[in-house]
Short mmCIF file of C-alpha atoms in Angstrom, two decimals:
data_model
loop_
_atom_site.label_atom_id
_atom_site.label_comp_id
_atom_site.label_asym_id
_atom_site.label_seq_id
_atom_site.Cartn_x
_atom_site.Cartn_y
_atom_site.Cartn_z
CA MET A 1 69.79 128.25 117.05
CA LYS A 2 72.28 129.85 119.44
CA PHE A 3 75.11 128.10 121.26
CA ASN A 4 76.20 129.11 124.72
CA ASN A 5 79.86 128.91 125.73
CA GLN A 6 79.39 125.46 127.25
CA SER A 7 77.86 124.16 124.00
CA ARG A 8 80.78 125.55 122.01
CA LYS A 9 83.21 123.86 124.37
CA GLU A 10 81.39 120.56 123.96
CA CYS A 11 81.51 120.91 120.15
CA ILE A 12 85.24 121.55 120.26
CA ASN A 13 85.76 118.40 122.33
CA MET A 14 83.59 116.29 120.03
CA THR A 15 85.08 112.91 119.08
CA TYR A 16 84.20 112.08 115.49
CA GLN A 17 83.51 108.45 114.66
CA PHE A 18 85.04 108.26 111.21
CA SER A 19 84.76 105.20 108.98
CA THR A 20 87.82 103.09 108.35
CA ARG A 21 88.06 104.63 104.87
CA VAL A 22 89.15 107.99 106.35
CA PRO A 23 92.95 108.25 106.84
CA ALA A 24 93.95 108.30 110.49
CA SER A 25 96.45 111.09 109.87
CA ASP A 26 95.68 114.54 108.49
CA GLU A 27 99.16 114.72 106.98
CA ASP A 28 99.23 115.32 103.23
CA PRO A 29 102.84 114.71 102.16
CA VAL A 30 102.22 115.32 98.46
CA GLY A 31 100.17 118.44 99.19
CA ASN A 32 102.97 119.76 101.38
CA ILE A 33 105.50 119.10 98.62
CA LEU A 34 103.39 120.91 96.04
CA LYS A 35 102.89 123.82 98.46
CA VAL A 36 106.64 124.19 98.93
CA ALA A 37 107.21 123.73 95.20
CA GLY A 38 104.68 126.48 94.49
CA SER A 39 107.01 129.24 95.68
CA PRO A 40 107.54 131.80 92.89
CA ASP A 41 111.32 131.44 93.26
CA ILE A 42 111.23 127.70 92.59
CA ILE A 43 111.19 126.06 89.16
CA SER A 44 108.75 123.23 89.78
CA PHE A 45 108.68 119.96 87.85
CA ALA A 46 106.39 118.56 90.57
CA GLY A 47 102.82 118.94 89.32
CA GLY A 48 101.24 116.88 86.55
CA LEU A 49 99.84 120.02 84.96
CA PRO A 50 99.06 120.52 81.27
CA ALA A 51 100.34 123.73 79.70
CA PRO A 52 97.63 126.36 80.36
CA GLU A 53 98.64 128.47 77.36
CA LEU A 54 97.37 125.60 75.18
CA PHE A 55 93.83 125.61 76.58
CA PRO A 56 91.46 126.56 73.71
CA VAL A 57 89.91 129.44 75.65
CA ASP A 58 88.51 131.39 72.70
CA ALA A 59 86.93 128.33 71.07
CA LEU A 60 85.40 127.18 74.35
CA LYS A 61 84.05 130.70 74.95
CA LYS A 62 82.45 130.69 71.48
CA VAL A 63 80.75 127.30 71.86
CA THR A 64 79.66 128.12 75.42
CA ASN A 65 77.78 131.16 74.13
CA GLU A 66 76.21 129.01 71.42
CA VAL A 67 75.08 126.46 74.00
CA TYR A 68 73.50 129.18 76.11
CA ASP A 69 71.80 130.73 73.07
CA GLU A 70 70.49 127.51 71.53
CA SER A 71 69.97 125.05 74.39
CA GLY A 72 70.65 126.94 77.59
CA ARG A 73 67.61 125.71 79.51
CA GLN A 74 68.33 122.09 78.61
CA ALA A 75 72.02 122.41 79.48
CA LEU A 76 71.21 123.92 82.89
CA GLN A 77 68.68 121.22 83.79
CA TYR A 78 69.24 117.87 85.51
CA SER A 79 70.39 115.14 83.16
CA ALA A 80 70.82 111.36 82.97
CA ALA A 81 73.56 109.80 85.07
CA ILE A 82 75.08 108.05 82.06
CA GLY A 83 75.72 111.39 80.36
CA ASP A 84 74.78 113.56 77.40
CA PRO A 85 74.10 111.47 74.24
CA ALA A 86 75.82 114.00 71.97
CA LEU A 87 79.05 113.83 73.97
CA ARG A 88 78.92 110.05 74.24
CA THR A 89 78.47 109.87 70.45
CA GLN A 90 81.63 111.93 70.00
CA ILE A 91 83.49 109.58 72.35
CA VAL A 92 82.33 106.54 70.35
CA LYS A 93 83.95 108.18 67.30
CA ARG A 94 87.20 108.75 69.22
CA MET A 95 87.27 105.15 70.43
CA ALA A 96 86.77 103.92 66.84
CA LYS A 97 89.96 105.77 65.82
CA GLN A 98 91.78 103.66 68.42
CA GLY A 99 90.33 100.46 66.98
CA VAL A 100 87.71 100.00 69.70
CA ASP A 101 84.22 99.55 68.25
CA THR A 102 81.56 100.47 70.79
CA THR A 103 78.20 102.24 71.14
CA ILE A 104 76.89 105.05 73.29
CA ASP A 105 75.25 102.39 75.48
CA ASN A 106 78.77 101.29 76.45
CA VAL A 107 79.93 104.81 77.34
CA MET A 108 79.33 106.78 80.55
CA ILE A 109 80.52 110.31 81.33
CA SER A 110 82.33 110.72 84.65
CA THR A 111 83.55 113.67 86.67
CA GLY A 112 87.13 113.09 85.58
CA SER A 113 89.16 109.87 85.64
CA GLN A 114 89.46 110.04 89.39
CA GLN A 115 85.74 109.43 89.78
CA SER A 116 85.94 106.57 87.27
CA ILE A 117 88.61 104.90 89.42
CA ASP A 118 86.59 105.47 92.57
CA LEU A 119 83.36 104.08 91.11
CA THR A 120 85.16 100.98 89.83
CA ALA A 121 86.81 100.39 93.20
CA LYS A 122 83.50 100.85 94.99
CA MET A 123 81.82 98.36 92.66
CA PHE A 124 84.39 95.58 92.92
CA ILE A 125 86.47 95.81 96.09
CA ASN A 126 85.47 94.25 99.38
CA PRO A 127 87.91 94.66 102.29
CA GLY A 128 90.77 92.22 101.80
CA ASP A 129 90.31 91.79 98.05
CA THR A 130 93.48 92.07 95.99
CA VAL A 131 94.16 94.71 93.37
CA ILE A 132 97.31 94.27 91.30
CA VAL A 133 99.08 97.41 90.12
CA GLU A 134 102.25 98.49 88.37
CA LYS A 135 105.12 99.35 90.68
CA PRO A 136 105.26 102.35 90.91
CA THR A 137 101.84 103.69 89.90
CA TYR A 138 99.44 106.65 90.11
CA LEU A 139 99.39 107.69 93.76
CA CYS A 140 95.73 108.82 93.85
CA ALA A 141 94.60 105.42 92.54
CA LEU A 142 96.49 103.79 95.41
CA ASP A 143 94.69 106.10 97.84
CA VAL A 144 91.32 105.05 96.40
CA PHE A 145 92.07 101.32 96.55
CA ARG A 146 93.31 101.61 100.13
CA SER A 147 90.18 103.52 101.14
CA TYR A 148 88.05 100.48 100.17
CA GLY A 149 90.27 98.09 102.10
CA ALA A 150 92.11 96.54 99.15
CA HIS A 151 95.20 94.39 99.51
CA ILE A 152 97.47 96.01 96.92
CA VAL A 153 100.15 93.98 95.16
CA GLY A 154 102.78 95.74 93.07
CA VAL A 155 104.37 94.23 89.97
CA GLU A 156 107.77 95.43 88.76
CA MET A 157 108.15 97.22 85.43
CA ASP A 158 110.83 97.76 82.82
CA GLU A 159 110.86 100.03 79.78
CA ASP A 160 108.15 97.87 78.14
CA GLY A 161 105.79 98.17 81.09
CA MET A 162 104.59 95.62 83.62
CA LYS A 163 106.56 92.36 83.54
CA MET A 164 104.13 89.63 82.52
CA ASP A 165 105.89 86.70 84.23
CA ASP A 166 105.78 88.63 87.51
CA LEU A 167 102.15 89.54 86.84
CA GLU A 168 101.09 85.94 86.31
CA LYS A 169 102.91 84.93 89.49
CA ALA A 170 101.11 87.68 91.44
CA VAL A 171 97.71 86.60 90.08
CA ALA A 172 98.39 82.93 90.87
CA GLU A 173 99.44 83.79 94.42
CA ASN A 174 96.37 85.99 95.01
CA PRO A 175 93.24 84.07 94.01
CA ASN A 176 91.03 86.83 95.44
CA THR A 177 92.30 89.34 92.85
CA LYS A 178 89.44 91.50 91.54
CA PHE A 179 91.27 93.41 88.85
CA ILE A 180 94.59 94.60 87.49
CA TYR A 181 95.01 98.38 87.38
CA THR A 182 97.29 99.58 84.60
CA ILE A 183 98.24 102.82 82.86
CA PRO A 184 99.67 101.33 79.63
CA ASN A 185 100.48 104.58 77.81
CA PHE A 186 103.15 106.99 79.10
CA GLN A 187 102.51 105.77 82.61
CA ASN A 188 102.22 108.01 85.65
CA PRO A 189 104.80 108.32 87.16
CA THR A 190 107.35 106.56 84.91
CA GLY A 191 106.39 107.71 81.41
CA ARG A 192 106.79 104.10 80.22
CA THR A 193 104.56 102.41 77.64
CA MET A 194 103.48 98.78 77.68
CA SER A 195 104.37 96.90 74.49
CA ALA A 196 101.67 95.40 72.26
CA GLU A 197 103.01 91.93 73.01
CA ARG A 198 102.54 92.44 76.76
CA ARG A 199 99.05 93.86 76.26
CA ARG A 200 98.05 90.68 74.44
CA ARG A 201 99.67 88.57 77.15
CA MET A 202 97.81 90.47 79.88
CA ILE A 203 94.52 89.60 78.18
CA GLN A 204 95.53 85.93 78.12
CA ILE A 205 96.29 86.04 81.85
CA VAL A 206 92.98 87.60 82.86
CA ASP A 207 91.07 85.20 80.62
CA GLN A 208 92.85 82.26 82.25
CA TYR A 209 92.29 83.48 85.83
CA ASP A 210 88.83 85.04 85.29
CA ILE A 211 89.60 88.57 86.49
CA MET A 212 89.19 92.12 85.15
CA ILE A 213 91.50 94.87 83.88
CA LEU A 214 91.04 98.54 84.72
CA GLU A 215 92.79 100.33 81.84
CA ASP A 216 93.46 103.96 82.73
CA ASP A 217 94.43 105.94 79.61
CA PRO A 218 94.62 109.68 80.31
CA TYR A 219 97.78 110.23 78.25
CA GLY A 220 97.44 107.90 75.27
CA ALA A 221 96.41 110.62 72.79
CA ILE A 222 99.55 112.64 73.56
CA ARG A 223 102.04 110.50 71.65
CA PHE A 224 104.74 112.68 70.09
CA ALA A 225 107.22 109.96 69.05
CA GLY A 226 107.12 106.33 67.97
CA ASP A 227 104.15 104.33 66.71
CA ASP A 228 100.66 104.15 68.20
CA ILE A 229 99.79 100.98 70.11
CA ALA A 230 96.18 99.83 70.33
CA PRO A 231 94.57 99.98 73.78
CA ILE A 232 94.39 96.80 75.84
CA LYS A 233 90.63 97.09 75.27
CA PHE A 234 91.31 96.45 71.57
CA TYR A 235 92.52 92.91 72.37
CA ASP A 236 89.61 92.17 74.73
CA ASP A 237 87.01 89.77 73.28
CA GLN A 238 85.45 88.71 76.61
CA ASP A 239 84.56 92.17 77.98
CA ARG A 240 87.09 91.95 80.79
CA VAL A 241 88.54 95.43 80.24
CA ILE A 242 87.04 98.58 81.74
CA TYR A 243 88.55 101.46 79.81
CA LEU A 244 88.93 104.96 81.30
CA SER A 245 90.01 108.22 79.74
CA THR A 246 89.60 111.95 80.26
CA PHE A 247 89.47 115.39 78.66
CA SER A 248 91.88 116.73 81.29
CA LYS A 249 95.03 116.26 79.21
CA ILE A 250 93.60 116.81 75.71
CA LEU A 251 91.34 119.81 76.44
CA ALA A 252 91.48 121.24 79.99
CA PRO A 253 91.51 119.65 83.46
CA GLY A 254 89.19 122.26 84.97
CA LEU A 255 86.32 120.88 82.89
CA ARG A 256 86.38 117.73 85.09
CA LEU A 257 85.05 115.37 82.43
CA GLY A 258 86.15 111.82 81.75
CA TRP A 259 84.55 108.67 80.38
CA ILE A 260 84.21 104.96 80.97
CA VAL A 261 83.82 102.28 78.29
CA ALA A 262 82.49 98.94 79.52
CA GLU A 263 80.18 96.05 78.65
CA GLN A 264 76.47 97.03 78.73
CA SER A 265 75.34 95.04 81.78
CA LEU A 266 78.34 96.41 83.66
CA MET A 267 77.49 99.89 82.44
CA LYS A 268 74.08 99.58 84.10
CA LYS A 269 75.87 99.05 87.42
CA PHE A 270 78.16 102.00 86.74
CA THR A 271 75.14 104.19 86.05
CA LEU A 272 73.53 103.22 89.35
CA MET A 273 76.77 103.93 91.23
CA LYS A 274 77.15 107.24 89.43
CA GLN A 275 73.58 108.19 90.28
CA SER A 276 74.22 107.69 93.98
CA ALA A 277 77.56 109.52 93.86
CA ASP A 278 76.62 112.84 92.23
CA VAL A 279 73.44 112.28 90.11
CA HIS A 280 75.35 113.24 86.93
CA SER A 281 78.45 115.09 85.78
CA ASP A 282 78.13 118.79 85.02
CA ASN A 283 75.51 118.97 82.28
CA LEU A 284 76.50 122.40 80.96
CA THR A 285 80.13 121.33 80.56
CA GLN A 286 79.06 118.19 78.72
CA HIS A 287 77.08 120.29 76.24
CA ILE A 288 80.04 122.64 75.78
CA VAL A 289 82.55 119.85 75.12
CA ALA A 290 80.16 118.04 72.76
CA ARG A 291 79.69 121.28 70.84
CA PHE A 292 83.44 121.89 70.73
CA MET A 293 84.03 118.42 69.30
CA ALA A 294 81.27 118.90 66.71
CA GLU A 295 82.61 122.25 65.48
CA TYR A 296 86.37 121.85 65.89
CA ASP A 297 88.87 119.15 65.04
CA ILE A 298 90.03 118.05 68.49
CA ASP A 299 92.84 116.04 66.87
CA ASP A 300 94.17 119.27 65.39
CA HIS A 301 94.16 120.75 68.90
CA ILE A 302 95.89 117.64 70.29
CA ASN A 303 98.55 117.93 67.58
CA LYS A 304 99.37 121.43 68.85
CA ILE A 305 99.80 119.98 72.34
CA LYS A 306 102.06 117.23 71.00
CA ARG A 307 104.33 119.68 69.20
CA VAL A 308 104.87 121.77 72.32
CA TYR A 309 105.35 118.78 74.62
CA ARG A 310 107.76 117.11 72.23
CA LYS A 311 109.98 120.21 72.21
CA ARG A 312 109.88 120.51 75.98
CA GLU A 313 110.60 116.82 76.49
CA ASN A 314 113.54 117.04 74.08
CA VAL A 315 114.90 120.08 75.93
CA MET A 316 114.59 118.28 79.26
CA MET A 317 116.21 115.07 77.99
CA THR A 318 119.10 117.03 76.46
CA ALA A 319 119.58 118.95 79.70
CA ILE A 320 119.46 115.74 81.77
CA GLU A 321 122.12 114.14 79.59
CA ALA A 322 124.34 117.20 80.00
CA ASP A 323 123.77 118.04 83.69
CA PHE A 324 122.96 114.83 85.58
CA PRO A 325 125.87 112.82 87.01
CA LYS A 326 126.83 109.52 85.41
CA GLY A 327 124.91 106.51 86.69
CA VAL A 328 121.57 108.27 87.10
CA ASN A 329 118.89 106.34 85.20
CA TYR A 330 115.81 107.91 83.64
CA SER A 331 112.93 106.87 81.41
CA HIS A 332 112.63 107.92 77.76
CA PRO A 333 108.93 108.63 77.15
CA GLU A 334 107.43 108.88 73.69
CA GLY A 335 104.48 110.92 74.96
CA GLY A 336 102.59 112.02 78.02
CA LEU A 337 103.89 114.38 80.69
CA PHE A 338 106.48 112.59 82.83
CA ILE A 339 110.06 111.36 83.16
CA TRP A 340 111.04 108.96 85.97
CA VAL A 341 114.48 109.28 87.54
CA GLU A 342 116.42 106.74 89.61
CA VAL A 343 119.51 107.98 91.47
CA PRO A 344 121.95 105.14 92.31
CA GLY A 345 122.90 104.22 95.86
CA ASN A 346 120.80 104.38 98.99
CA ILE A 347 119.84 108.02 98.48
CA ASP A 348 117.19 109.47 100.81
CA THR A 349 114.75 111.06 98.36
CA GLN A 350 113.38 113.47 100.98
CA GLU A 351 116.89 114.73 101.69
CA LEU A 352 117.43 115.14 97.96
CA PHE A 353 114.14 117.05 97.73
CA ASN A 354 115.21 119.36 100.57
CA THR A 355 118.55 119.98 98.84
CA CYS A 356 116.71 120.74 95.59
CA ILE A 357 114.50 123.28 97.34
CA LYS A 358 117.67 125.05 98.49
CA HIS A 359 118.66 125.12 94.82
CA ASN A 360 115.19 126.50 93.93
CA VAL A 361 114.00 123.47 91.96
CA ALA A 362 111.38 120.82 92.84
CA PHE A 363 110.13 117.37 91.87
CA VAL A 364 107.72 114.80 93.33
CA PRO A 365 109.56 112.16 95.42
CA GLY A 366 108.90 108.56 94.44
CA GLU A 367 107.61 107.25 97.78
CA PRO A 368 103.86 107.97 97.35
CA PHE A 369 103.79 106.06 94.03
CA TYR A 370 104.79 102.73 95.59
CA PRO A 371 102.16 100.25 96.84
CA ASP A 372 104.68 98.51 99.09
CA ALA A 373 108.48 98.62 99.49
CA VAL A 374 109.90 101.90 98.18
CA THR A 375 112.89 102.14 95.85
CA PRO A 376 115.08 104.93 97.29
CA GLY A 377 116.37 107.77 95.15
CA THR A 378 113.41 107.81 92.78
CA PHE A 379 111.38 110.82 91.69
CA ARG A 380 109.07 112.11 88.95
CA LEU A 381 109.66 115.09 86.67
CA ASN A 382 106.99 116.89 84.65
CA PHE A 383 108.02 118.62 81.41
CA SER A 384 104.68 119.96 80.14
CA ASN A 385 104.17 122.96 82.41
CA MET A 386 107.47 124.87 82.20
CA SER A 387 109.00 126.95 79.41
CA GLU A 388 112.09 125.68 77.61
CA GLU A 389 114.32 128.20 79.40
CA GLN A 390 112.88 127.23 82.78
CA ILE A 391 113.51 123.57 81.94
CA LYS A 392 117.17 124.24 81.08
CA THR A 393 117.75 126.28 84.24
CA GLY A 394 115.79 123.90 86.46
CA ILE A 395 117.58 120.75 85.27
CA LYS A 396 120.97 122.43 85.76
CA ARG A 397 119.96 123.21 89.35
CA LEU A 398 118.64 119.69 89.82
CA GLY A 399 121.86 118.19 88.49
CA SER A 400 123.87 120.23 90.98
CA ALA A 401 121.59 119.13 93.84
CA ILE A 402 121.92 115.44 92.88
CA LYS A 403 125.72 115.71 92.77
CA GLU A 404 125.71 117.44 96.16
CA THR A 405 123.46 114.79 97.71
CA ILE A 406 125.50 111.90 96.28
CA SER A 407 128.70 113.51 97.56
CA GLU A 408 127.25 113.93 101.07
CA SER A 409 126.00 110.33 101.04
CA VAL A 410 129.46 109.03 100.07
CA SER A 411 131.06 111.14 102.82
CA GLU A 412 128.68 109.73 105.43
CA VAL A 413 129.47 106.15 104.35
CA SER A 414 133.21 106.87 104.52
CA GLU A 415 132.90 108.33 108.01
CA ASN A 416 130.98 105.29 109.23
#
């Protein structure tokens, strides 16, 4: 079919009738930040990227060839929406190590945790329903909940995670709450971990108010200090917890594989939603990961990740203590990928970011992580993706930029 010039003009002037789920603006603040931070001259602590040098490339290449040789036709064929039984069996074994007894009928493979969040939101949220989240929280989860018309309520945190008294108050004030979304281990963006006592209390609250918990656990396996804490799912005896995890942080994010653990009747709904979304996750990749887990000790691989991340986190914390001005607060993670920073005073985080770019260092400003009112002067640092020398140099630059921004802010106040 050919278009004449008039037809082309009409196409250009077309008004698209988007659904209310599509953002009105094409602006992508976080994407713009990451683009600026991607300059080769800038030391970037902005992305939540695992260290690529730790990806088990050779082992994955070996098992991929074995899959092609032994079951290539099966791996390249359509598959069931719930996922490959061999991979789900391996996940059941992993969950058992965390104290969660389940079966493959309770496990579904997803195309990464992001799809798991989206499917859950699609299943439960009607426009106007309330979702309660930590404040701050994972920015892409907020985007998903907003896209389905959720009323999002943020609950303050401290070093032990979400404050339970504030949570119960939020639930009581929002009787249309569908679920609580939480990242209990090494939270994104704060790096904080919810205590066992608060996990048990959260279960008591949802049992009392008859709501669900969406437990997002992409970082839990990467604990490099302190003692393990059982998942919230461990304390759940009424099947109120939907548990999510992923291979992105413990194997490689490009594989785009995650999993959901939920009660069987709920899993049937998940499978139907998955079927309509993308039929099934990449079947070849599922076979490869299942084979990798059968032939290699994935915990041994995770231990290598932990050793590297622990060193890098220690280097960053030491540098922060030496180079940041007094009064700057920061989290002290025992695992994961992130440190959360709070600069005192009414600091404009975007101005601080711009100053940091001039100093050739970058972070992710805190604003996109807040469901409601933003705390100024907050930002997230990632320690997993830079070398130790880059971390030392970058934090020194960042410290100088913070001091400069604070000084300018004090001068402006004095002038006014």
